[in-house]
Amino acid sequence: MDQTSIERKYDEAKDKLAEIGVNADQALKQLPTYQLSIHCWQGDDVRGFEPSSSELTGSGLQVTGNYPGRARNVQELRQDLEEAIALIPGRHRVNLHSIYGEFNGRVERNEYEPGHFRGWLEWAKAHNLELDFNATCFAHPKAAGGMTLSHPRKEIRKFWIEHVKACRKIAAFFGRELKSYSIHNLWIPDGLKDRPANRWSYRQWLFDSLEEIFETEYSQTQLKDSLESKLFGLGTEAYVVGSHEFYLAYALQKGKMVCLDLGHFHPTESIADKISAIMTGGGELLLHLSRGVRWDSDHVVLLNDEIEAVCEEIVAVPDQEKIHLALDYFDASMNRVGAWVLGARAVEQGLLQALLLPGKKLEEAELQGDNLSKLYWRQYVRDLPLAAVWDYYCLMMDVPLESEWLGKIKEYEKNVLSRRN
Ligand code: RNT
Ligand code: ZN
């Protein structure tokens, strides 16, 4: 499609939207203000660059598939990220896990330092990206039993406390150097397969570990701490120490953020509904956008009902600075670079769709008790040419149209990924 026809189609869509009180130009101004943190771990199946990386087994995480082309080193991962980012409209962040440092030999996790991430920092600067960070309390012999910060043995807890402290320091280093806060998110696999003898002791240990970890204070302009809960994992079906209630209570008391992962709740529970519930009091929130299929399976995000509902809530947050968006999935059964692009663009499309909802009409109908109209307008917009608005946005942001990006990914696969084996 040439530029003039994209513009013409946009103008038509814009007029139709204006008829129902929606300002498309305004929506397109707001859309690029949402940043997405793109997760590095989709590029290599959560392996990282430690010389002897251990399996994910025992952490409740599982990557399935063996599609060719996985990034095998830091250069390949950055090259893949650059390719993906070039196909995603907007200005984004990159989310690193600590195991993606450049270690040059064996370095214990409790000895990770900002220096191991200088390469990432320089790369981020060169590409005008900001960085977020995650401690890696899994895929390690000391996490083999599935317990880390709540391990009954003090020396094991101490090791992981030191690791997380080191990771917060690295995140703060990114924040300082890039002059934009870095979010440090903490997720641990700790839990039990079957009925615990005592639910209290592990939670008390985790609480004490967190207290020690957060003893070091950083300015919020450099570092924002976030805590990610989970309902259950593989091997932790009966009990997860860091449950939603546990972290929510902790975070509210200590001024930390919680991270809501779309795969970490009961399948019928709506994450969309939790956003305003947690944030009314002024709290800050991180979202891990993922797609669970039957369980926390970390499938690539598509614009499904849940993402749609979540996006509506995101655009409704009064103080947009207080909500942070990150992708979190890992699928090794397909072109991994394309998986980034598909998921990220789906979220952007969800946000756009939410911005194009006739909010005034919905509110009016609701206030008048006109429930039929409230549903009617939701359905009505589905017939509007929203894709024309999206295409125009892609044109504006200088990224391929929806009909074009898959071809670019196939080309990249042919020229780069398929030569990696
Ligand atoms: C695990 C959590 C966590 C991880 C990443 C790799 O269930 O969702 O966020 O996916 O840290
Ligand atoms: Zn997550």
Coordinates of C-alpha atoms and ligand atoms in Angstrom, one line a residue:
M1 CA 0.0 0.0 0.0
D2 CA 1.4 3.4 -0.9
Q3 CA 1.5 6.4 1.4
T4 CA -1.4 8.2 -0.1
S5 CA -3.8 5.3 0.2
I6 CA -2.8 4.8 3.8
E7 CA -3.5 8.4 4.5
R8 CA -6.8 8.4 2.7
K9 CA -7.9 5.3 4.6
Y10 CA -6.9 6.9 7.8
D11 CA -8.9 10.0 7.0
E12 CA -12.0 7.9 6.3
A13 CA -11.5 6.0 9.6
K14 CA -10.9 9.2 11.5
D15 CA -14.2 10.7 10.2
K16 CA -16.2 7.6 11.2
L17 CA -14.6 7.7 14.7
A18 CA -15.3 11.4 15.0
E19 CA -19.0 10.6 14.4
I20 CA -19.1 8.7 17.7
G21 CA -17.0 11.3 19.5
V22 CA -13.6 9.7 19.2
N23 CA -10.6 11.7 18.3
A24 CA -8.1 9.5 16.4
D25 CA -5.4 12.1 16.1
Q26 CA -5.4 12.4 19.9
A27 CA -5.2 8.6 20.3
L28 CA -2.2 8.5 18.0
K29 CA -0.5 11.2 20.1
Q30 CA -1.0 9.3 23.2
L31 CA -0.1 5.8 22.0
P32 CA 3.7 6.4 21.8
T33 CA 3.8 7.6 25.4
Y34 CA 3.4 4.0 26.5
Q35 CA 6.7 2.2 26.8
L36 CA 7.0 -1.5 26.6
S37 CA 9.9 -3.3 28.3
I38 CA 11.1 -6.0 25.9
H39 CA 12.3 -9.1 27.7
C40 CA 15.7 -10.3 26.5
W41 CA 14.9 -13.9 27.5
Q42 CA 12.6 -14.6 24.6
G43 CA 15.7 -14.5 22.4
D44 CA 17.5 -17.5 23.8
D45 CA 14.9 -19.6 25.7
V46 CA 16.0 -18.1 29.1
R47 CA 19.5 -19.6 28.9
G48 CA 21.7 -16.5 29.6
F49 CA 25.5 -16.3 29.3
E50 CA 26.9 -18.0 32.4
P51 CA 29.6 -20.4 31.4
S52 CA 27.7 -23.3 33.0
S53 CA 24.1 -22.5 33.0
S54 CA 21.9 -25.0 34.7
E55 CA 18.5 -26.1 33.5
L56 CA 15.3 -24.3 34.3
T57 CA 14.0 -27.5 35.9
G58 CA 12.9 -27.0 39.5
S59 CA 12.0 -23.4 39.0
G60 CA 8.5 -24.0 37.8
L61 CA 9.4 -22.6 34.4
Q62 CA 9.5 -24.6 31.2
V63 CA 10.5 -23.6 27.7
T64 CA 9.4 -26.0 25.0
G65 CA 10.3 -26.2 21.3
N66 CA 13.6 -26.3 19.4
Y67 CA 13.1 -23.9 16.5
P68 CA 16.4 -23.1 14.9
G69 CA 18.1 -19.7 15.2
R70 CA 18.4 -19.2 19.0
A71 CA 20.8 -16.4 20.0
R72 CA 23.9 -18.1 21.3
N73 CA 25.9 -15.1 22.6
V74 CA 25.5 -11.5 23.5
Q75 CA 26.2 -10.2 20.0
E76 CA 23.5 -12.4 18.5
L77 CA 21.0 -11.5 21.1
R78 CA 21.6 -7.8 20.6
Q79 CA 21.4 -8.2 16.9
D80 CA 18.1 -10.0 17.3
L81 CA 16.7 -7.3 19.7
E82 CA 17.7 -4.6 17.2
E83 CA 15.8 -6.4 14.5
A84 CA 12.7 -6.8 16.6
I85 CA 12.8 -3.2 17.9
A86 CA 13.0 -1.9 14.4
L87 CA 9.6 -3.6 13.7
I88 CA 7.8 -2.4 16.8
P89 CA 6.5 1.2 16.8
G90 CA 7.3 3.5 19.7
R91 CA 10.3 3.9 22.0
H92 CA 10.8 1.1 24.3
R93 CA 12.9 -0.4 27.1
V94 CA 14.8 -3.6 27.3
N95 CA 14.4 -6.0 30.2
L96 CA 17.5 -7.9 31.2
H97 CA 17.9 -10.9 33.5
S98 CA 21.1 -11.0 35.5
I99 CA 22.4 -14.2 33.8
Y100 CA 22.8 -12.1 30.6
G101 CA 25.9 -10.3 31.8
E102 CA 29.2 -10.5 30.1
F103 CA 31.1 -12.4 32.6
N104 CA 34.3 -13.5 30.9
G105 CA 34.7 -16.7 32.9
R106 CA 33.0 -17.9 36.0
V107 CA 31.5 -15.3 38.3
E108 CA 29.3 -16.3 41.3
R109 CA 25.8 -14.8 41.2
N110 CA 26.4 -13.0 44.5
E111 CA 29.4 -11.4 42.9
Y112 CA 27.7 -9.9 39.9
E113 CA 28.7 -6.3 39.4
P114 CA 27.7 -3.3 37.3
G115 CA 30.9 -3.8 35.3
H116 CA 29.5 -7.1 33.9
F117 CA 26.7 -5.0 32.3
R118 CA 28.7 -2.1 30.9
G119 CA 28.4 -3.6 27.4
W120 CA 24.6 -3.6 27.7
L121 CA 24.7 0.0 29.0
E122 CA 26.7 1.2 26.1
W123 CA 24.5 -0.7 23.7
A124 CA 21.4 0.9 25.3
K125 CA 22.9 4.3 25.0
A126 CA 23.7 3.8 21.4
H127 CA 20.2 2.7 20.6
N128 CA 18.4 5.2 22.8
L129 CA 16.9 2.5 25.0
E130 CA 16.3 2.3 28.7
L131 CA 17.0 -0.8 30.8
D132 CA 15.1 -2.8 33.4
F133 CA 16.6 -5.7 35.4
N134 CA 15.8 -8.9 37.1
A135 CA 17.6 -11.0 39.7
T136 CA 17.8 -14.6 38.6
C137 CA 16.9 -16.9 41.5
F138 CA 16.5 -20.0 39.4
A139 CA 18.5 -22.2 37.0
H140 CA 21.3 -22.6 39.5
P141 CA 22.6 -25.4 41.8
K142 CA 21.7 -23.4 44.9
A143 CA 18.1 -23.1 43.7
A144 CA 17.9 -26.8 42.7
G145 CA 15.6 -27.6 45.6
G146 CA 13.2 -24.9 44.4
M147 CA 13.9 -22.7 47.5
T148 CA 15.9 -19.5 47.5
L149 CA 15.1 -16.5 49.7
S150 CA 12.9 -18.6 51.9
H151 CA 15.2 -21.6 52.1
P152 CA 15.3 -23.1 55.6
R153 CA 19.1 -22.9 55.6
K154 CA 20.5 -19.6 56.4
E155 CA 23.6 -19.8 54.2
I156 CA 21.4 -20.5 51.1
R157 CA 19.2 -17.5 51.9
K158 CA 22.3 -15.4 52.4
F159 CA 23.6 -16.3 49.0
W160 CA 20.4 -15.3 47.3
I161 CA 20.1 -12.1 49.4
E162 CA 23.5 -11.1 48.2
H163 CA 22.6 -11.9 44.7
V164 CA 19.5 -9.7 44.8
K165 CA 21.4 -6.9 46.5
A166 CA 24.0 -7.1 43.7
C167 CA 21.2 -7.0 41.1
R168 CA 19.6 -3.9 42.6
K169 CA 22.9 -2.2 42.5
I170 CA 23.2 -3.0 38.8
A171 CA 19.7 -1.7 38.1
A172 CA 20.5 1.5 40.0
F173 CA 23.7 1.8 37.9
F174 CA 21.6 1.6 34.7
G175 CA 19.1 4.1 36.1
R176 CA 21.9 6.6 37.0
E177 CA 23.8 6.2 33.8
L178 CA 20.7 6.3 31.5
K179 CA 19.1 9.1 33.5
S180 CA 15.9 7.1 33.7
Y181 CA 14.9 4.8 36.5
S182 CA 15.4 1.1 36.0
I183 CA 12.8 -1.3 37.4
H184 CA 14.3 -4.2 39.4
N185 CA 11.7 -7.0 39.5
L186 CA 12.1 -9.9 41.8
W187 CA 10.5 -13.3 41.2
I188 CA 11.5 -16.4 43.1
P189 CA 10.3 -20.0 42.5
D190 CA 10.0 -20.9 46.2
G191 CA 7.2 -23.2 47.1
L192 CA 6.2 -26.8 47.8
K193 CA 4.6 -29.5 45.8
D194 CA 2.5 -30.8 48.6
R195 CA 0.8 -29.6 51.8
P196 CA 3.4 -27.7 53.8
A197 CA 4.0 -28.7 57.4
N198 CA 4.1 -25.0 58.2
R199 CA 3.1 -22.2 55.9
W200 CA 4.4 -19.5 58.3
S201 CA 8.1 -20.3 58.6
Y202 CA 8.9 -19.9 54.9
R203 CA 7.0 -16.6 54.7
Q204 CA 8.8 -15.3 57.7
W205 CA 12.1 -16.2 56.1
L206 CA 11.1 -14.5 52.9
F207 CA 10.0 -11.4 54.8
D208 CA 13.3 -11.3 56.7
S209 CA 15.2 -11.8 53.4
L210 CA 13.4 -8.9 51.8
E211 CA 14.0 -6.7 54.8
E212 CA 17.7 -7.3 54.4
I213 CA 17.6 -6.8 50.6
F214 CA 15.9 -3.5 50.9
E215 CA 18.2 -2.2 53.6
T216 CA 20.1 -0.4 50.9
E217 CA 18.0 2.5 49.7
Y218 CA 18.3 4.0 46.3
S219 CA 16.6 7.1 44.8
Q220 CA 13.4 6.3 42.9
T221 CA 14.9 8.2 40.0
Q222 CA 17.4 5.4 39.7
L223 CA 15.7 2.3 40.9
K224 CA 12.2 1.1 41.4
D225 CA 11.6 -2.2 43.1
S226 CA 8.9 -4.6 42.1
L227 CA 7.8 -7.9 43.6
E228 CA 6.2 -10.6 41.4
S229 CA 3.8 -13.1 42.9
K230 CA 2.5 -16.4 41.6
L231 CA -0.4 -18.7 42.4
F232 CA 1.4 -21.9 41.6
G233 CA 4.1 -23.4 39.5
L234 CA 5.2 -26.8 38.3
G235 CA 6.3 -28.5 41.5
T236 CA 4.8 -25.8 43.7
E237 CA 1.2 -26.7 43.3
A238 CA 0.3 -26.7 47.0
Y239 CA 2.1 -23.7 48.2
V240 CA 4.0 -20.7 46.8
V241 CA 5.8 -18.6 49.4
G242 CA 5.6 -15.3 47.4
S243 CA 1.9 -15.3 46.8
H244 CA -0.1 -12.3 45.7
E245 CA -1.4 -11.5 49.2
F246 CA 2.1 -11.9 50.6
Y247 CA 3.7 -9.4 48.3
L248 CA 0.8 -7.0 48.2
A249 CA 0.8 -6.7 51.9
Y250 CA 4.6 -6.2 51.9
A251 CA 4.6 -3.7 49.1
L252 CA 1.9 -1.5 50.5
Q253 CA 3.6 -1.4 53.8
K254 CA 7.1 -0.7 52.4
G255 CA 6.3 1.5 49.4
K256 CA 7.3 -1.1 46.7
M257 CA 5.5 -2.0 43.5
V258 CA 3.9 -5.3 42.8
C259 CA 4.2 -7.0 39.5
L260 CA 1.1 -8.7 38.1
D261 CA 1.9 -11.4 35.6
L262 CA -1.1 -12.4 33.4
G263 CA -0.2 -16.0 33.8
H264 CA 0.1 -16.0 37.6
F265 CA -3.5 -16.0 38.7
H266 CA -6.4 -18.4 38.6
P267 CA -7.5 -18.6 34.9
T268 CA -10.8 -17.1 35.6
E269 CA -9.4 -14.2 37.7
S270 CA -9.2 -10.9 35.8
I271 CA -5.9 -9.0 36.1
A272 CA -7.6 -6.0 34.4
D273 CA -9.8 -5.7 37.4
K274 CA -6.9 -5.6 39.8
I275 CA -5.3 -2.5 38.3
S276 CA -7.7 0.1 39.7
A277 CA -8.2 -1.9 42.8
I278 CA -4.5 -1.7 43.7
M279 CA -3.8 1.7 42.3
T280 CA -6.6 3.8 43.7
G281 CA -4.5 4.5 46.8
G282 CA -1.7 5.9 44.6
G283 CA 0.4 2.7 44.3
E284 CA 2.6 1.9 41.4
L285 CA 2.3 -1.3 39.3
L286 CA 4.3 -3.4 36.9
L287 CA 2.5 -5.7 34.5
H288 CA 4.0 -8.8 32.9
L289 CA 2.1 -9.2 29.7
S290 CA 1.9 -12.9 28.9
R291 CA -0.6 -15.4 27.7
G292 CA -1.3 -18.5 29.7
V293 CA -2.9 -21.4 27.9
R294 CA -4.4 -23.7 30.5
W295 CA -1.6 -22.8 32.9
D296 CA 1.3 -20.2 33.3
S297 CA 2.6 -21.5 29.9
D298 CA 4.1 -18.2 28.8
H299 CA 2.7 -18.3 25.3
V300 CA 3.3 -15.3 23.0
V301 CA 0.9 -12.5 23.6
L302 CA -2.0 -12.1 21.1
L303 CA -4.7 -9.4 21.3
N304 CA -7.2 -11.6 23.1
D305 CA -10.0 -10.7 25.5
E306 CA -7.7 -10.4 28.5
I307 CA -5.1 -8.2 26.8
E308 CA -8.0 -6.1 25.5
A309 CA -9.4 -5.7 29.0
V310 CA -6.0 -4.9 30.5
C311 CA -5.3 -2.3 27.8
E312 CA -8.6 -0.5 28.6
E313 CA -7.5 -0.3 32.2
I314 CA -4.0 0.8 31.4
V315 CA -5.3 3.8 29.4
A316 CA -7.7 4.6 32.2
V317 CA -5.0 5.0 34.9
P318 CA -5.1 8.7 35.9
D319 CA -1.3 8.9 36.5
Q320 CA 0.2 7.1 33.6
E321 CA 3.7 7.3 35.1
K322 CA 2.7 4.9 37.7
I323 CA 2.0 1.9 35.5
H324 CA 4.8 0.0 33.8
L325 CA 4.5 -2.5 31.0
A326 CA 6.7 -5.4 30.3
L327 CA 6.5 -8.5 28.1
D328 CA 7.0 -11.9 29.6
Y329 CA 6.8 -15.0 27.6
F330 CA 9.2 -17.5 26.1
D331 CA 8.4 -19.7 23.2
A332 CA 11.1 -21.8 21.5
S333 CA 8.8 -23.4 18.9
M334 CA 8.9 -20.5 16.5
N335 CA 11.1 -17.7 15.1
R336 CA 12.0 -16.0 18.4
V337 CA 12.5 -12.5 16.9
G338 CA 9.1 -12.7 15.3
A339 CA 7.6 -13.7 18.7
W340 CA 8.9 -10.5 20.2
V341 CA 7.4 -8.5 17.4
L342 CA 4.0 -10.3 17.4
G343 CA 3.6 -9.9 21.1
A344 CA 4.7 -6.3 21.3
R345 CA 2.6 -5.2 18.4
A346 CA -0.4 -7.0 19.8
V347 CA -0.1 -5.0 23.0
E348 CA 0.3 -1.7 21.0
Q349 CA -2.7 -2.6 19.0
G350 CA -4.6 -3.3 22.2
L351 CA -3.7 0.1 23.6
L352 CA -4.7 1.8 20.4
Q353 CA -8.0 0.0 20.4
A354 CA -8.6 1.0 24.0
L355 CA -7.8 4.6 23.1
L356 CA -10.3 4.5 20.3
L357 CA -13.2 3.3 22.4
P358 CA -16.1 5.7 22.6
G359 CA -15.6 6.3 26.3
K360 CA -18.1 9.1 26.6
K361 CA -20.9 7.1 25.0
L362 CA -20.2 4.1 27.3
E363 CA -20.2 6.3 30.4
E364 CA -23.3 8.1 29.4
A365 CA -25.1 4.9 28.7
E366 CA -24.0 3.5 32.0
L367 CA -25.1 6.5 34.0
Q368 CA -28.5 6.4 32.3
G369 CA -28.9 2.8 33.1
D370 CA -29.0 2.1 29.4
N371 CA -27.2 -1.2 29.4
L372 CA -28.1 -2.2 25.9
S373 CA -26.4 0.9 24.4
K374 CA -23.4 0.3 26.6
L375 CA -22.9 -3.0 24.9
Y376 CA -24.0 -1.8 21.5
W377 CA -21.2 0.8 21.2
R378 CA -18.6 -1.7 22.2
Q379 CA -19.8 -3.9 19.4
Y380 CA -20.3 -1.0 17.0
V381 CA -16.6 0.0 17.1
R382 CA -15.6 -3.5 16.0
D383 CA -17.0 -2.7 12.6
L384 CA -14.9 0.5 12.2
P385 CA -11.7 0.3 10.2
L386 CA -9.4 0.4 13.2
A387 CA -6.7 -1.3 11.1
A388 CA -6.5 1.8 9.0
V389 CA -5.6 3.8 12.1
W390 CA -3.0 1.2 13.0
D391 CA -1.4 1.3 9.6
Y392 CA -1.3 5.0 9.6
Y393 CA 0.4 4.9 13.0
C394 CA 3.0 2.4 11.7
L395 CA 3.7 4.8 8.8
M396 CA 4.1 7.7 11.2
M397 CA 6.4 5.7 13.4
D398 CA 8.4 4.5 10.4
V399 CA 7.9 0.8 11.0
P400 CA 6.4 -1.8 8.6
L401 CA 2.7 -2.0 8.2
E402 CA 0.8 -5.0 9.6
S403 CA 0.9 -6.7 6.2
E404 CA 4.6 -6.2 5.9
W405 CA 6.5 -7.1 9.0
L406 CA 6.2 -10.9 8.7
G407 CA 8.0 -10.7 5.4
K408 CA 10.8 -8.8 7.1
I409 CA 11.1 -11.5 9.8
K410 CA 11.2 -14.2 7.1
E411 CA 14.0 -12.4 5.4
Y412 CA 15.9 -12.0 8.6
E413 CA 15.4 -15.7 9.3
K414 CA 16.8 -16.6 5.9
N415 CA 19.8 -14.2 6.0
V416 CA 20.7 -14.4 9.7
L417 CA 18.9 -16.9 11.9
S418 CA 19.1 -20.0 9.6
R419 CA 22.8 -19.6 9.3
R420 CA 23.4 -20.1 13.0
N421 CA 23.4 -23.8 13.2
Ligands
RNT1 C1 8.0 -16.7 36.3 C2 7.9 -15.2 36.2 C3 9.1 -14.4 35.8 C4 9.9 -15.1 34.7 C5 11.1 -14.3 34.2 C6 12.0 -15.1 33.4 O1 6.9 -17.4 36.4 O2 6.8 -14.9 35.3 O3 8.8 -13.1 35.5 O4 9.1 -15.3 33.6 O5 11.7 -13.7 35.3
ZN2 ZN 6.5 -12.8 34.9

